[in-house]
CSV table of C-alpha atoms in Angstrom, one decimal:
chain,number,residue,atom,x,y,z
A,1,MET,CA,0.0,0.0,0.0
A,2,PRO,CA,1.5,3.4,-0.9
A,3,PHE,CA,2.7,5.9,1.6
A,4,ARG,CA,0.5,8.9,1.4
A,5,SER,CA,0.7,12.5,2.7
A,6,SER,CA,-1.9,15.2,3.2
A,7,PRO,CA,-1.8,18.9,4.1
A,8,HIS,CA,-3.8,18.0,7.2
A,9,ALA,CA,-1.2,15.4,8.3
A,10,SER,CA,1.6,17.8,9.1
A,11,PRO,CA,2.8,16.9,12.6
A,12,PRO,CA,3.7,19.6,15.1
A,13,GLU,CA,7.1,21.1,14.4
A,14,SER,CA,9.8,20.5,17.0
A,15,ASP,CA,11.2,23.4,18.9
A,16,PRO,CA,14.1,25.0,17.3
A,17,VAL,CA,17.5,24.7,18.9
A,18,SER,CA,18.3,27.8,20.8
A,19,PRO,CA,21.5,29.6,19.8
A,20,PRO,CA,24.4,30.1,22.3
A,21,HIS,CA,23.8,33.0,24.7
A,22,GLY,CA,25.7,36.1,23.7
A,23,SER,CA,28.4,36.3,21.1
A,24,GLY,CA,32.2,36.6,20.9
A,25,LEU,CA,33.9,36.8,24.2
A,26,PHE,CA,30.6,37.1,26.0
A,27,ARG,CA,29.2,33.8,24.7
A,28,ARG,CA,28.5,31.4,27.5
A,29,GLN,CA,30.8,28.4,27.5
A,30,PRO,CA,29.8,24.8,28.3
A,31,GLN,CA,32.1,24.8,31.4
A,32,LEU,CA,30.3,27.8,32.8
A,33,ASP,CA,26.9,26.2,32.2
A,34,ARG,CA,28.0,23.0,34.0
A,35,ALA,CA,29.3,25.2,36.9
A,36,LEU,CA,26.0,27.0,37.1
A,37,VAL,CA,24.2,23.7,37.2
A,38,VAL,CA,26.4,22.4,40.1
A,39,ILE,CA,26.0,25.6,42.1
A,40,LEU,CA,22.5,26.9,41.3
A,41,GLY,CA,20.8,23.8,39.9
A,42,ARG,CA,18.8,23.3,36.8
A,43,PRO,CA,17.2,26.4,35.2
A,44,ARG,CA,13.8,25.6,36.7
A,45,ARG,CA,15.3,25.5,40.2
A,46,ARG,CA,17.7,28.4,40.1
A,47,LEU,CA,15.5,30.5,42.2
A,48,GLY,CA,15.4,28.0,45.0
A,49,TRP,CA,18.3,29.8,46.8
A,50,LEU,CA,16.2,32.9,47.3
A,51,LEU,CA,14.3,31.5,50.3
A,52,PRO,CA,17.2,30.3,52.3
A,53,LEU,CA,19.0,33.5,51.6
A,54,ALA,CA,16.0,35.5,52.8
A,55,LEU,CA,15.9,33.4,56.0
A,56,LEU,CA,19.6,34.0,56.6
A,57,VAL,CA,19.1,37.8,56.3
A,58,VAL,CA,15.9,37.8,58.4
A,59,VAL,CA,17.4,35.8,61.2
A,60,CYS,CA,20.6,37.9,61.4
A,61,PHE,CA,18.6,41.1,61.3
A,62,ALA,CA,16.1,39.9,63.9
A,63,ASP,CA,18.9,38.8,66.3
A,64,TRP,CA,20.7,42.1,65.9
A,65,ASN,CA,17.6,44.0,66.8
A,66,THR,CA,16.5,42.0,69.8
A,67,SER,CA,17.5,42.3,73.4
A,68,GLY,CA,20.1,40.0,75.0
A,69,ASP,CA,17.4,38.1,76.8
A,70,PHE,CA,15.9,36.8,73.6
A,71,ARG,CA,18.4,35.6,71.1
A,72,VAL,CA,17.2,34.0,67.8
A,73,LEU,CA,20.6,33.5,66.2
A,74,SER,CA,20.4,29.7,66.7
A,75,TRP,CA,17.6,29.7,64.2
A,76,LEU,CA,20.3,29.9,61.5
A,77,VAL,CA,20.2,26.1,61.6
A,78,VAL,CA,17.0,26.3,59.6
A,79,VAL,CA,18.8,28.0,56.7
A,80,PRO,CA,20.8,25.0,55.4
A,81,VAL,CA,17.8,22.7,56.1
A,82,VAL,CA,15.6,24.7,53.8
A,83,ALA,CA,18.4,24.8,51.2
A,84,ALA,CA,18.7,21.1,51.3
A,85,ALA,CA,15.0,20.8,50.2
A,86,LEU,CA,15.3,23.3,47.4
A,87,CYS,CA,18.9,23.6,46.2
A,88,PRO,CA,21.7,21.3,44.9
A,89,VAL,CA,24.3,19.9,47.1
A,90,GLY,CA,26.8,22.6,46.3
A,91,THR,CA,24.4,25.4,47.1
A,92,THR,CA,23.4,23.7,50.4
A,93,ALA,CA,27.0,23.5,51.4
A,94,LEU,CA,27.5,27.2,50.7
A,95,PHE,CA,24.5,28.1,52.9
A,96,ALA,CA,25.8,25.8,55.6
A,97,VAL,CA,29.1,27.6,55.7
A,98,ALA,CA,27.3,31.0,55.4
A,99,ALA,CA,25.1,30.1,58.4
A,100,VAL,CA,28.2,29.2,60.5
A,101,VAL,CA,30.1,32.4,59.5
A,102,ALA,CA,27.0,34.6,60.1
A,103,TYR,CA,26.6,33.0,63.5
A,104,ALA,CA,30.2,33.6,64.5
A,105,VAL,CA,30.2,37.3,63.2
A,106,VAL,CA,26.9,38.3,64.7
A,107,ASP,CA,27.4,36.5,68.0
A,108,GLN,CA,30.8,38.1,68.5
A,109,ALA,CA,29.2,41.5,68.1
A,110,TRP,CA,27.3,41.0,71.3
A,111,GLU,CA,28.8,41.6,74.7
A,112,HIS,CA,30.3,38.5,76.3
A,113,GLU,CA,27.5,38.1,78.8
A,114,PHE,CA,24.8,38.0,76.1
A,115,ARG,CA,26.6,35.7,73.6
A,116,ALA,CA,24.9,32.4,72.7
A,117,GLY,CA,28.3,30.7,72.9
A,118,LEU,CA,29.6,27.3,71.8
A,119,PRO,CA,26.5,25.1,72.3
A,120,ASP,CA,24.5,26.9,69.7
A,121,PHE,CA,27.5,27.1,67.4
A,122,ILE,CA,27.7,23.3,67.5
A,123,LEU,CA,24.0,23.1,66.8
A,124,VAL,CA,24.3,25.3,63.7
A,125,SER,CA,27.4,23.5,62.4
A,126,THR,CA,25.9,20.1,63.0
A,127,GLY,CA,22.6,21.2,61.3
A,128,GLY,CA,24.6,22.3,58.3
A,129,LEU,CA,26.4,19.0,57.9
A,130,LEU,CA,23.2,17.1,58.2
A,131,ALA,CA,21.6,19.4,55.7
A,132,VAL,CA,24.4,18.7,53.2
A,133,ALA,CA,24.0,15.0,53.7
A,134,ALA,CA,20.2,15.3,53.2
A,135,ALA,CA,20.7,17.2,50.0
A,136,TRP,CA,23.0,14.6,48.7
A,137,LEU,CA,20.5,11.8,49.5
A,138,ARG,CA,17.7,13.8,47.9
A,139,ARG,CA,19.8,14.3,44.8
A,140,ARG,CA,20.7,10.6,44.6
A,141,GLY,CA,17.0,9.7,44.9
A,142,GLU,CA,16.1,12.2,42.1
A,143,ARG,CA,18.7,10.6,39.8
A,144,ARG,CA,17.4,7.1,40.6
A,145,ALA,CA,13.8,8.3,39.9
A,146,LEU,CA,15.0,9.8,36.6
A,147,SER,CA,16.7,6.6,35.7
A,148,VAL,CA,13.5,4.6,36.4
A,149,GLN,CA,11.5,7.1,34.3
A,150,ASN,CA,14.0,6.7,31.4
A,151,VAL,CA,13.8,2.9,31.6
A,152,ALA,CA,10.0,3.1,31.6
A,153,ASP,CA,9.9,5.5,28.7
A,154,THR,CA,12.4,3.3,26.7
A,155,THR,CA,10.4,0.2,27.5
A,156,ARG,CA,7.2,1.7,26.3
A,157,ALA,CA,8.8,3.1,23.2
A,158,THR,CA,10.2,-0.3,22.4
A,159,VAL,CA,6.8,-2.0,22.9
A,160,ILE,CA,4.8,0.7,21.1
A,161,ARG,CA,6.9,1.6,18.2
A,162,PRO,CA,6.8,5.2,16.8
A,163,LEU,CA,5.0,5.5,13.5
A,164,PRO,CA,5.4,7.9,10.6
A,165,PRO,CA,2.8,10.7,10.4
A,166,SER,CA,1.3,8.9,7.4
A,167,TRP,CA,1.6,5.1,7.4
A,168,GLY,CA,-0.1,2.5,5.3
A,169,GLY,CA,-2.3,5.1,3.6
A,170,LEU,CA,-3.6,6.4,7.0
A,171,LEU,CA,-3.1,9.6,8.8
A,172,HIS,CA,-3.0,9.1,12.6
A,173,ALA,CA,-2.3,10.8,15.9
A,174,HIS,CA,-2.4,9.6,19.4
A,175,ILE,CA,-2.1,10.9,23.0
A,176,TYR,CA,-1.1,8.7,25.9
A,177,LEU,CA,-1.7,9.9,29.5
A,178,PRO,CA,-0.5,7.7,32.3
A,179,ALA,CA,-2.5,7.8,35.5
A,180,ASP,CA,0.8,7.5,37.5
A,181,ALA,CA,3.1,10.2,36.0
A,182,GLU,CA,6.0,8.6,37.8
A,183,ALA,CA,5.5,5.1,36.6
A,184,ARG,CA,4.7,5.9,33.0
A,185,LEU,CA,3.8,2.3,32.3
A,186,GLY,CA,0.4,0.9,31.6
A,187,GLY,CA,-1.5,-1.7,29.5
A,188,ASP,CA,-2.7,0.5,26.7
A,189,PHE,CA,-1.4,-0.4,23.3
A,190,TYR,CA,-2.0,0.6,19.6
A,191,ASP,CA,-0.4,0.1,16.2
A,192,ILE,CA,-0.9,0.3,12.5
A,193,GLN,CA,0.2,-2.6,10.2
A,194,PRO,CA,0.2,-2.2,6.4
A,195,SER,CA,-0.2,-5.4,4.5
A,196,PRO,CA,-0.9,-6.5,0.9
A,197,TRP,CA,-4.6,-7.0,1.9
A,198,GLY,CA,-5.1,-3.6,3.3
A,199,THR,CA,-4.0,-1.6,6.4
A,200,ARG,CA,-4.9,-3.0,9.9
A,201,ALA,CA,-5.2,-0.8,13.0
A,202,LEU,CA,-5.4,-1.9,16.6
A,203,LEU,CA,-6.2,-0.3,19.9
A,204,GLY,CA,-6.4,-2.2,23.1
A,205,ASP,CA,-6.1,-2.1,26.9
A,206,VAL,CA,-4.7,-4.9,29.0
A,207,GLN,CA,-6.2,-5.4,32.5
A,208,GLY,CA,-3.9,-4.2,35.2
A,209,LYS,CA,-0.8,-2.1,35.2
A,210,GLY,CA,3.0,-2.4,35.5
A,211,LEU,CA,5.5,-4.6,33.7
A,212,GLY,CA,3.1,-7.5,33.6
A,213,ALA,CA,0.5,-5.6,31.6
A,214,VAL,CA,3.3,-4.2,29.3
A,215,ALA,CA,4.5,-7.8,28.6
A,216,VAL,CA,1.0,-8.8,27.6
A,217,ALA,CA,0.7,-5.8,25.4
A,218,ALA,CA,4.0,-6.6,23.7
A,219,ASN,CA,2.9,-10.2,23.0
A,220,LEU,CA,-0.4,-9.0,21.5
A,221,LEU,CA,1.3,-6.4,19.4
A,222,GLY,CA,3.9,-8.8,18.1
A,223,THR,CA,1.2,-11.2,17.0
A,224,PHE,CA,-0.8,-8.5,15.4
A,225,ARG,CA,2.1,-7.2,13.4
A,226,GLU,CA,3.0,-10.7,12.0
A,227,ALA,CA,-0.5,-12.0,11.5
A,228,GLY,CA,-1.7,-8.6,10.3
A,229,PHE,CA,0.8,-8.7,7.5
A,230,HIS,CA,0.6,-12.3,6.4
A,231,GLN,CA,-3.1,-13.1,6.8
A,232,PRO,CA,-5.7,-11.8,4.3
A,233,ASP,CA,-8.6,-12.7,6.6
A,234,LEU,CA,-9.1,-10.4,9.5
A,235,ARG,CA,-10.8,-13.2,11.4
A,236,VAL,CA,-7.6,-15.2,11.3
A,237,VAL,CA,-5.7,-12.3,12.7
A,238,ALA,CA,-8.2,-12.2,15.6
A,239,GLU,CA,-7.8,-15.9,16.2
A,240,ARG,CA,-4.0,-15.6,16.3
A,241,MET,CA,-4.4,-12.9,19.0
A,242,GLU,CA,-6.8,-15.1,20.9
A,243,ILE,CA,-4.3,-18.0,20.8
A,244,ARG,CA,-1.4,-15.7,21.9
A,245,MET,CA,-3.4,-14.5,24.9
A,246,GLU,CA,-4.2,-18.0,25.9
A,247,ARG,CA,-0.5,-19.0,25.6
A,248,ASN,CA,0.5,-16.0,27.7
A,249,ARG,CA,-2.1,-17.0,30.4
A,250,LEU,CA,-0.8,-20.6,30.5
A,251,TYR,CA,2.8,-19.3,30.8
A,252,GLU,CA,2.0,-16.9,33.7
A,253,GLN,CA,0.0,-19.6,35.5
A,254,ALA,CA,2.9,-22.0,35.1
A,255,MET,CA,5.3,-19.4,36.5
A,256,GLY,CA,3.0,-18.8,39.5
A,257,TYR,CA,2.3,-15.2,38.7
A,258,LYS,CA,-0.6,-13.7,40.6
A,259,ASP,CA,-1.9,-12.0,37.5
A,260,GLY,CA,-2.1,-15.1,35.4
A,261,ASP,CA,-5.8,-14.4,34.6
A,262,ARG,CA,-5.3,-11.2,32.7
A,263,PHE,CA,-7.5,-10.2,29.8
A,264,ALA,CA,-7.5,-7.4,27.3
A,265,THR,CA,-10.1,-5.5,25.4
A,266,ALA,CA,-9.3,-4.4,21.9
A,267,VAL,CA,-10.7,-3.0,18.6
A,268,LEU,CA,-9.3,-4.4,15.4
A,269,LEU,CA,-9.8,-2.4,12.2
A,270,ASP,CA,-9.2,-3.4,8.6
A,271,PHE,CA,-9.0,-0.7,5.9
A,272,PRO,CA,-9.3,-1.9,2.3
A,273,PRO,CA,-6.5,-1.4,-0.1
A,274,PRO,CA,-6.3,1.9,-2.0
A,275,GLY,CA,-8.5,2.1,-5.1
A,276,SER,CA,-11.3,0.0,-3.6
A,277,ALA,CA,-14.7,1.2,-4.9
A,278,ASP,CA,-16.5,0.8,-1.6
A,279,GLY,CA,-15.9,3.1,1.3
A,280,TYR,CA,-15.9,0.7,4.3
A,281,ILE,CA,-13.9,-0.8,7.1
A,282,ASP,CA,-14.1,-4.2,8.8
A,283,VAL,CA,-14.2,-4.2,12.6
A,284,ILE,CA,-13.7,-6.9,15.2
A,285,ASN,CA,-14.4,-5.7,18.7
A,286,PHE,CA,-13.1,-7.7,21.7
A,287,GLY,CA,-15.3,-6.1,24.4
A,288,HIS,CA,-14.0,-2.6,23.8
A,289,ASP,CA,-15.8,0.7,23.5
A,290,PRO,CA,-16.8,1.1,19.8
A,291,PRO,CA,-15.0,3.7,17.7
A,292,PHE,CA,-16.6,7.0,16.6
A,293,ALA,CA,-16.7,8.4,13.1
A,294,VAL,CA,-16.2,12.1,13.2
A,295,SER,CA,-16.7,14.6,10.4
A,296,ALA,CA,-17.9,18.1,9.8
A,297,ARG,CA,-21.4,16.6,9.3
A,298,GLY,CA,-21.5,15.2,12.8
A,299,VAL,CA,-20.5,12.3,15.0
A,300,ARG,CA,-21.7,8.7,14.8
A,301,ARG,CA,-20.9,5.6,16.9
A,302,LEU,CA,-19.9,2.5,15.0
A,303,ASP,CA,-21.8,0.0,17.1
A,304,ALA,CA,-22.3,-3.6,16.2
A,305,ASP,CA,-25.1,-6.1,17.0
A,306,SER,CA,-22.7,-8.3,18.9
A,307,SER,CA,-19.0,-8.4,19.7
A,308,ARG,CA,-16.5,-10.9,21.0
A,309,LEU,CA,-15.5,-11.2,24.6
A,310,PRO,CA,-12.2,-9.7,25.7
A,311,LEU,CA,-9.0,-11.5,24.7
A,312,GLY,CA,-8.3,-14.1,27.3
A,313,LEU,CA,-12.0,-14.8,28.1
A,314,SER,CA,-13.1,-16.6,24.9
A,315,GLU,CA,-13.6,-19.8,26.8
A,316,LEU,CA,-16.6,-18.2,28.6
A,317,ALA,CA,-18.4,-17.6,25.3
A,318,ALA,CA,-20.4,-20.1,23.3
A,319,VAL,CA,-18.5,-22.1,20.7
A,320,SER,CA,-20.5,-20.3,17.9
A,321,GLU,CA,-19.5,-16.9,19.2
A,322,ARG,CA,-15.7,-17.6,19.7
A,323,SER,CA,-14.9,-17.1,16.0
A,324,ALA,CA,-17.4,-14.4,15.1
A,325,GLY,CA,-16.4,-12.6,11.9
A,326,PRO,CA,-15.9,-8.8,11.5
A,327,TYR,CA,-18.8,-6.5,11.0
A,328,ARG,CA,-18.6,-4.0,8.1
A,329,VAL,CA,-19.4,-0.3,8.5
A,330,PRO,CA,-19.3,2.4,5.8
A,331,VAL,CA,-16.8,5.2,6.3
A,332,ALA,CA,-16.7,8.3,4.2
A,333,GLU,CA,-13.5,9.9,3.0
A,334,ASP,CA,-14.0,13.0,5.2
A,335,GLU,CA,-14.5,11.0,8.4
A,336,THR,CA,-11.9,10.4,11.0
A,337,LEU,CA,-12.2,7.4,13.3
A,338,LEU,CA,-11.6,8.0,17.0
A,339,LEU,CA,-10.7,5.2,19.3
A,340,THR,CA,-10.2,5.5,23.1
A,341,THR,CA,-9.5,3.3,26.1
A,342,ASP,CA,-11.7,3.2,29.1
A,343,GLY,CA,-9.5,5.8,30.7
A,344,VAL,CA,-11.6,8.3,28.7
A,345,THR,CA,-15.1,6.9,29.0
A,346,GLU,CA,-14.7,6.1,32.7
A,347,ALA,CA,-13.1,9.4,33.6
A,348,ARG,CA,-15.1,11.0,36.4
A,349,ASP,CA,-15.5,14.5,37.8
A,350,ARG,CA,-15.7,15.4,41.4
A,351,ALA,CA,-19.5,14.6,41.4
A,352,GLY,CA,-18.8,11.1,40.1
A,353,ASP,CA,-20.2,11.8,36.6
A,354,PHE,CA,-18.5,10.0,33.7
A,355,PHE,CA,-17.0,12.0,30.8
A,356,PRO,CA,-19.6,12.3,28.1
A,357,LEU,CA,-17.4,11.5,25.1
A,358,ALA,CA,-20.1,11.6,22.4
A,359,GLU,CA,-21.5,14.9,23.6
A,360,ALA,CA,-18.0,16.3,23.9
A,361,LEU,CA,-17.2,15.3,20.3
A,362,GLU,CA,-20.4,16.8,19.0
A,363,ALA,CA,-19.7,20.1,20.9
A,364,ALA,CA,-16.1,20.2,19.6
A,365,VAL,CA,-17.3,19.6,16.0
A,366,ALA,CA,-20.0,22.3,16.4
A,367,GLU,CA,-17.3,24.8,17.5
A,368,ASP,CA,-14.9,23.8,14.7
A,369,PRO,CA,-16.4,21.8,11.8
A,370,GLN,CA,-12.9,21.3,10.3
A,371,LEU,CA,-11.6,19.6,13.5
A,372,ALA,CA,-12.0,16.1,12.0
A,373,ASP,CA,-9.7,16.9,9.1
A,374,SER,CA,-6.7,16.6,11.3
A,375,PRO,CA,-6.3,13.6,13.7
A,376,TYR,CA,-3.8,15.6,15.7
A,377,ARG,CA,-6.2,18.4,16.4
A,378,LEU,CA,-9.0,15.9,17.1
A,379,VAL,CA,-7.1,14.0,19.8
A,380,ARG,CA,-6.0,17.2,21.4
A,381,ALA,CA,-9.5,18.5,21.6
A,382,VAL,CA,-10.7,15.3,23.3
A,383,ARG,CA,-7.8,15.4,25.7
A,384,ASP,CA,-8.4,19.0,26.7
A,385,ARG,CA,-12.1,18.5,27.3
A,386,MET,CA,-11.5,15.3,29.3
A,387,LEU,CA,-8.9,16.9,31.5
A,388,ARG,CA,-11.2,19.8,32.2
A,389,HIS,CA,-13.9,17.4,33.1
A,390,VAL,CA,-11.7,15.6,35.7
A,391,TYR,CA,-9.9,18.8,36.8
A,392,GLY,CA,-6.6,17.4,35.6
A,393,ARG,CA,-6.7,14.3,37.8
A,394,LEU,CA,-6.7,10.9,36.0
A,395,HIS,CA,-7.4,7.6,37.8
A,396,ASP,CA,-6.6,5.3,34.9
A,397,ASP,CA,-4.2,5.2,31.9
A,398,THR,CA,-5.7,6.9,28.9
A,399,THR,CA,-5.0,6.6,25.2
A,400,ILE,CA,-6.7,8.6,22.5
A,401,PHE,CA,-6.1,7.3,19.0
A,402,ALA,CA,-7.4,8.8,15.7
A,403,VAL,CA,-7.0,7.5,12.1
A,404,ARG,CA,-8.3,8.6,8.8
A,405,ILE,CA,-7.7,7.6,5.1
A,406,ALA,CA,-5.0,9.9,3.7
A,407,ALA,CA,-5.6,11.8,0.5
A,408,PRO,CA,-3.8,10.5,-2.6
A,409,SER,CA,-0.3,11.9,-3.2
A,410,ALA,CA,1.8,12.2,-6.3
A,411,GLU,CA,4.9,11.3,-4.3
A,412,SER,CA,4.1,7.8,-3.0
A,413,VAL,CA,6.6,5.6,-1.3
A,414,PRO,CA,5.8,1.9,-0.8
A,415,SER,CA,5.0,1.3,2.9
A,416,VAL,CA,4.6,-2.5,2.7
A,417,LEU,CA,6.5,-5.4,1.2
A,418,SER,CA,4.7,-7.7,-1.2
A,419,LEU,CA,4.4,-11.3,-0.3
A,420,THR,CA,5.4,-12.2,-3.9
A,421,ARG,CA,9.0,-11.2,-3.0
A,422,TRP,CA,9.2,-13.8,-0.3
A,423,THR,CA,7.5,-16.5,-2.2
A,424,GLU,CA,9.9,-16.0,-5.0
A,425,ILE,CA,12.8,-16.5,-2.6
A,426,SER,CA,11.2,-19.5,-0.8
A,427,PRO,CA,8.2,-20.8,-2.7
A,428,SER,CA,7.3,-23.4,-0.1
A,429,THR,CA,4.3,-22.4,2.1
A,430,THR,CA,2.5,-24.0,5.0
A,431,ALA,CA,-1.2,-24.1,4.1
A,432,LEU,CA,-3.7,-24.5,6.8
A,433,PRO,CA,-7.4,-25.2,6.1
A,434,GLY,CA,-9.1,-21.9,5.3
A,435,ARG,CA,-5.9,-19.9,5.8
A,436,GLN,CA,-3.1,-18.6,3.7
A,437,ASP,CA,0.3,-18.7,5.4
A,438,SER,CA,3.7,-17.9,4.0
A,439,THR,CA,7.1,-18.6,5.4
A,440,GLU,CA,8.8,-15.9,7.4
A,441,PRO,CA,11.3,-13.7,5.5
A,442,PRO,CA,15.0,-14.6,6.1
A,443,GLY,CA,16.8,-13.0,9.0
């Protein structure tokens, strides 16, 4: 299927690289930047030193203007403690030294009978040392948390591969919002797989969170990518995903994992090859929320008379319902399909009311009839309205995924390999009854 582009598909441009500060002799050098980071912290935290500095000045001024019967100079111990919570280790050490020096200077200015003396000096010095140690521990914890976040981001980027703005003849956009901003890992997954039989799209949600849910999502995505390319029948693709889910369940039970009974909801879409006369798509729904078709003419829900049970629960269905085929729905060229996980439809406000996705889409289209022309703008509009509904507090991982058929382009690049190439290399195929399988490509 050809690679297509459209004026509506332009992704948001990346921020330009900022030029060096200044010019000539006054241009900031990398060594100076590193020194500023060590002393003052990152740019977002470089104002953190103002509070401990203000405390230092206030305590010294208050002690200088009080009587000898009420000395507050020992409160200088608070200065490095506050710095430890807001500043880097180097800045905290500077404030610890400044507090000790200020104590010695101000205390010596008093007459001998009113001086705080050695006990308070030891208190301020010990407090400074403990504050520096606390700042070092805090900084080490921040680095460890950042490392965990990087691992989580890398893991998710490996499982859910990045896609070109236009892929397999489809324009697409997505937004993923984790409920736990620190963990950044959830069971939501999506992908687009071009094939000689058309382009297949998938959105799903694995029950649960954490690495276990990510592992299940990776298994399902791997099966979808392989079966979605090789199999002309969407029903066979669905069966392969059912089998993969069952194999994963047996493996987790054999390993003794507590989450060995996971299941996953999903929506499987099949777009016909370009040039097809009929405007339609085939849909297999595994217990997921049906997609919406959005255009300037309005919003419609692509419901079906019946759908399959979630992946991993097929054994609970009747034998005749386990291999239900796809249902076909008409889709116009100006319509964008919107798919979401239950993090959107089950998002609640403070009163406990669910987010009205259909009404929100209709209101967004009424405000901007051209919203559906760009998947990127559509998913952003849904995200903004949902976050306003929940006041920015999410309780479940959320994925918003939009796809539409791209307009034909004169500069087309093949986005899928033909099976003929592999059959010419290795003509032997393994044929199963009612299925068409081909050998895997070498390597």
